[in-house]
Amino acid sequence: MKFNLSPIDVVEDISKSDFELNYLKPRKPLVIKNMAKKWPAYQKWTMEYMKDIVGDKTVPLYDSSKADPSKPINASAAEMKFGDYIDLIKETPTDLRIFLFDPIKFAPKLLEDYIAPKELMGGFLDSYPNMFFGGKGSVTFLHYDIDLAHIFHTHFNGRKHVILFDYKWKERLYQIPYATYALEDYDVENPDFDKFPALKGVKGVEAFLEHGDTLFMPTGYWHWMKYLDGSFSISLRAWDKSWAVKAKSLYNLTLQRKFDDFMKANYREKYMHWKEELAVKRAIKALEKNLPK
């Protein structure tokens, strides 16, 4: 059984007026095929180039196992030299990913290789944008970004399967309370609607990104990603103009995160069990009320 998914809109290029009217203001996802073709990175960013320019820094690696309530939320599963990791994902399927090591900080020359799409919108945030690396078959669990930024996510050197859900489906997706991720007990590709009935009827969109494709993910969109090849991506983040969204972002990053960290540190498995039970109760309640409408 599958989610009710529609293909994400795809364009070769887009004007600022069309982007604002049809995607930014209504907060609708989009894939832009030609944006990164204007970047030096489109030709330069190969696995070997990354390996040569970043070097042999030791990097934290993350796998697909369920979050351990006794550890910090972003506790790594292993460590490896960056060059060795690149060699690994070039040749071997693995669920190991990099998402909290930023190569650009160690290789500022990479800043010359991409161009933020300021012709489409303003508010770009990062001096050193986030980069993500994954082996064939590795999966990013279903979540939304805690800072609620708009994301331009450009993929390199392979293919990536992406499934997105509007923020409004959060209860039906079994969102974990005081967190930005969903219950990790169901398979996003093949959900069990008998075991997780609130998922039935949830509508989403999906895309298959190839080298140089740029995905626009509006603020708050839930996303699940699977690397179909060993490959990597860069995300350029921009503020939403809404002050309500900015206030929610600030709350997420301060009060919510500190409360959650305190509770995990002091109550561990008991706290996680309570959160999972509450996620299920909220999901069933939303289903019974037929939310969102």
XYZ file of C-alpha atoms in Angstrom:
293
model
C 0.000 0.000 0.000
C 1.159 3.512 -0.811
C 0.497 7.086 0.170
C -1.654 9.160 -2.175
C 1.195 10.953 -3.975
C 1.184 13.340 -6.933
C 4.245 14.354 -8.946
C 5.875 17.643 -7.987
C 5.668 20.346 -10.649
C 8.815 20.477 -12.803
C 10.074 23.432 -14.876
C 13.231 24.014 -16.863
C 13.418 27.681 -15.774
C 11.043 30.110 -14.073
C 10.664 33.879 -13.780
C 10.483 35.669 -10.437
C 6.866 36.688 -11.008
C 5.769 33.143 -11.882
C 7.716 31.711 -8.949
C 6.208 34.153 -6.458
C 2.656 33.776 -7.749
C 2.539 30.012 -8.256
C 4.983 28.576 -5.698
C 6.348 30.998 -3.087
C 3.099 32.658 -1.982
C 0.979 29.470 -2.055
C 3.928 27.529 -0.578
C 3.932 24.838 -3.226
C 6.956 22.596 -3.974
C 8.737 22.801 -7.329
C 11.670 21.201 -9.150
C 13.793 23.542 -11.294
C 15.940 21.666 -13.817
C 18.261 24.400 -15.094
C 19.073 26.534 -12.061
C 22.281 24.711 -11.107
C 23.427 24.411 -14.716
C 24.534 28.038 -14.350
C 26.766 27.149 -11.394
C 30.437 26.104 -11.647
C 29.408 23.272 -9.302
C 27.354 21.647 -12.052
C 30.560 20.539 -13.780
C 33.020 20.599 -10.878
C 31.237 18.838 -8.031
C 32.183 15.215 -8.518
C 32.967 12.742 -5.754
C 36.696 13.035 -6.475
C 36.559 16.838 -6.410
C 34.882 16.778 -2.995
C 37.398 14.272 -1.717
C 40.364 16.307 -2.963
C 39.184 19.717 -1.784
C 37.805 18.772 1.645
C 40.534 16.328 2.599
C 40.643 13.760 5.351
C 38.708 15.411 8.142
C 37.079 12.930 10.511
C 33.309 13.148 10.077
C 30.312 11.900 12.104
C 28.079 9.418 10.292
C 24.403 8.670 10.880
C 22.403 5.557 10.080
C 18.713 4.688 9.732
C 18.206 3.259 13.198
C 15.472 4.638 15.410
C 16.411 7.510 17.730
C 17.805 6.340 21.060
C 16.082 8.253 23.900
C 19.180 7.841 26.072
C 21.319 9.798 23.615
C 21.198 13.349 22.202
C 18.925 13.638 19.166
C 21.842 13.997 16.754
C 24.178 11.380 18.249
C 26.289 9.814 15.488
C 26.466 6.086 14.781
C 30.097 6.047 13.607
C 33.021 8.179 12.472
C 35.205 7.980 9.374
C 37.661 10.081 7.438
C 35.794 12.089 4.796
C 37.861 10.664 1.920
C 37.239 7.098 3.059
C 33.522 7.808 3.323
C 33.425 9.163 -0.247
C 35.181 6.001 -1.446
C 32.622 3.916 0.452
C 29.504 5.529 -1.037
C 30.990 5.479 -4.554
C 31.252 1.703 -4.472
C 28.985 0.226 -1.806
C 25.333 0.523 -0.713
C 25.223 1.752 2.886
C 22.736 3.473 5.155
C 25.443 5.790 6.517
C 24.874 9.503 5.897
C 26.572 12.831 6.593
C 24.327 15.709 7.606
C 25.967 17.585 10.478
C 29.470 17.974 9.028
C 29.702 20.981 6.731
C 32.449 20.564 4.093
C 32.210 24.218 3.056
C 33.624 25.368 6.400
C 36.714 23.250 5.759
C 36.893 24.117 2.051
C 35.705 27.747 1.614
C 36.636 27.512 -2.059
C 33.326 25.691 -2.511
C 31.573 29.021 -1.861
C 32.644 30.086 -5.353
C 30.870 27.171 -7.001
C 27.172 27.914 -6.395
C 24.870 30.929 -6.728
C 21.950 31.583 -4.371
C 18.778 32.152 -6.462
C 18.316 35.756 -5.356
C 16.645 36.481 -8.672
C 13.695 34.457 -7.329
C 13.543 35.606 -3.688
C 15.539 37.207 -0.888
C 16.258 36.352 2.717
C 19.020 33.757 2.251
C 20.528 32.838 5.603
C 23.721 30.828 5.540
C 27.325 31.879 5.180
C 28.082 28.154 4.953
C 25.087 26.265 3.519
C 24.368 22.728 4.640
C 25.546 19.773 2.565
C 24.243 16.216 2.830
C 25.894 12.955 1.680
C 24.391 9.481 1.537
C 25.152 5.979 0.353
C 22.879 4.047 -1.980
C 19.799 2.997 -0.032
C 20.275 5.389 2.870
C 17.166 7.189 4.089
C 16.477 10.513 5.765
C 13.629 9.979 8.250
C 10.401 11.919 7.842
C 10.723 15.386 9.403
C 10.449 19.111 8.787
C 13.221 21.632 9.390
C 13.149 23.139 12.844
C 13.868 26.697 11.674
C 10.956 26.664 9.176
C 13.038 28.163 6.371
C 12.310 27.846 2.661
C 14.801 25.389 1.139
C 16.402 25.206 -2.319
C 17.849 21.676 -2.312
C 20.161 20.851 -5.241
C 21.344 17.292 -5.868
C 24.621 16.049 -7.397
C 26.174 12.839 -8.735
C 23.216 10.508 -8.668
C 19.512 10.153 -7.975
C 17.378 10.813 -4.918
C 13.744 9.902 -4.212
C 11.871 12.625 -2.328
C 8.409 12.493 -0.711
C 6.888 15.680 0.741
C 3.813 16.442 2.829
C 2.279 19.797 3.660
C 2.751 20.881 7.292
C -1.019 20.657 7.829
C -0.803 16.840 7.879
C 1.433 16.817 10.973
C -1.009 15.052 13.336
C -1.995 12.446 10.734
C 1.708 11.731 10.122
C 2.092 10.845 13.817
C 4.288 13.826 14.694
C 6.285 13.264 17.867
C 5.329 15.953 20.422
C 7.980 18.605 21.129
C 9.915 17.456 18.059
C 10.027 17.997 14.307
C 9.979 14.377 13.194
C 7.359 11.662 12.856
C 6.946 8.311 14.561
C 9.700 6.158 13.075
C 7.769 2.876 13.237
C 6.240 3.010 9.740
C 7.746 2.728 6.283
C 7.107 5.902 4.271
C 7.462 3.997 0.985
C 5.052 1.248 2.055
C 2.991 2.354 5.075
C 0.878 -0.189 6.939
C -2.557 1.481 7.002
C -3.972 -1.230 9.251
C -1.389 -0.581 11.956
C -1.277 3.197 11.354
C -4.798 4.068 10.116
C -4.346 7.842 10.335
C -1.923 7.648 7.397
C -4.648 6.484 5.012
C -5.861 9.428 2.970
C -2.830 11.613 3.652
C -1.856 13.372 0.420
C 1.689 14.215 -0.604
C 3.925 14.862 -3.589
C 7.054 13.136 -4.813
C 10.016 13.708 -7.096
C 13.049 11.827 -8.351
C 15.981 14.243 -8.372
C 18.890 13.819 -10.776
C 22.252 15.562 -11.044
C 21.735 19.332 -10.999
C 18.010 19.303 -10.160
C 16.901 21.875 -7.579
C 13.929 21.164 -5.316
C 12.130 24.132 -3.756
C 10.665 23.020 -0.408
C 8.449 25.693 1.192
C 8.591 26.401 4.891
C 7.381 23.613 7.151
C 7.137 20.897 4.496
C 7.643 17.398 5.827
C 10.258 15.559 3.795
C 11.539 12.014 3.467
C 14.485 11.304 1.183
C 16.138 8.140 -0.108
C 19.482 8.072 -1.914
C 19.091 5.862 -4.982
C 22.828 6.231 -5.653
C 25.760 7.327 -3.529
C 25.445 11.095 -3.971
C 25.166 14.452 -2.215
C 23.160 17.679 -2.051
C 23.404 21.294 -0.930
C 20.548 23.203 0.740
C 20.236 26.975 0.517
C 17.848 28.330 3.156
C 15.813 31.551 3.066
C 13.487 33.189 5.597
C 9.764 33.204 5.109
C 8.429 36.790 5.232
C 5.722 35.861 7.739
C 6.443 37.098 11.268
C 4.246 34.302 12.605
C 6.526 31.744 10.938
C 9.612 33.503 12.303
C 8.125 33.495 15.811
C 7.358 29.762 15.542
C 10.917 29.165 14.342
C 12.313 31.016 17.359
C 10.067 28.991 19.682
C 11.215 25.715 18.077
C 14.892 26.625 18.402
C 14.720 27.839 22.001
C 11.870 26.878 24.334
C 10.758 23.675 22.614
C 14.272 22.340 22.071
C 15.421 23.154 25.629
C 12.323 21.563 27.170
C 12.729 18.442 25.042
C 16.445 18.156 25.875
C 15.698 18.515 29.596
C 12.984 15.863 29.538
C 15.108 13.409 27.540
C 18.055 13.886 29.868
C 15.954 13.245 32.962
C 13.287 10.752 31.873
C 14.773 9.037 28.791
C 12.766 5.934 27.766
C 9.767 6.886 29.902
C 9.553 10.289 28.201
C 9.987 8.805 24.709
C 7.298 6.210 25.370
C 4.907 8.952 26.521
C 5.625 11.010 23.407
C 5.011 8.079 21.085
C 1.736 7.231 22.805
C 0.612 10.848 22.527
C 1.565 10.941 18.827
C -0.712 7.946 18.216
C -3.598 9.453 20.223
C -3.357 12.753 18.351
C -3.224 10.966 14.995
C -6.367 8.937 15.717
C -8.167 12.023 17.001
C -7.296 13.933 13.804
C -8.493 10.982 11.716
C -11.808 10.823 13.593
C -12.333 14.554 13.043
C -11.291 14.161 9.382
C -8.521 16.732 9.803
C -7.148 18.577 7.988
C -10.174 19.653 5.992
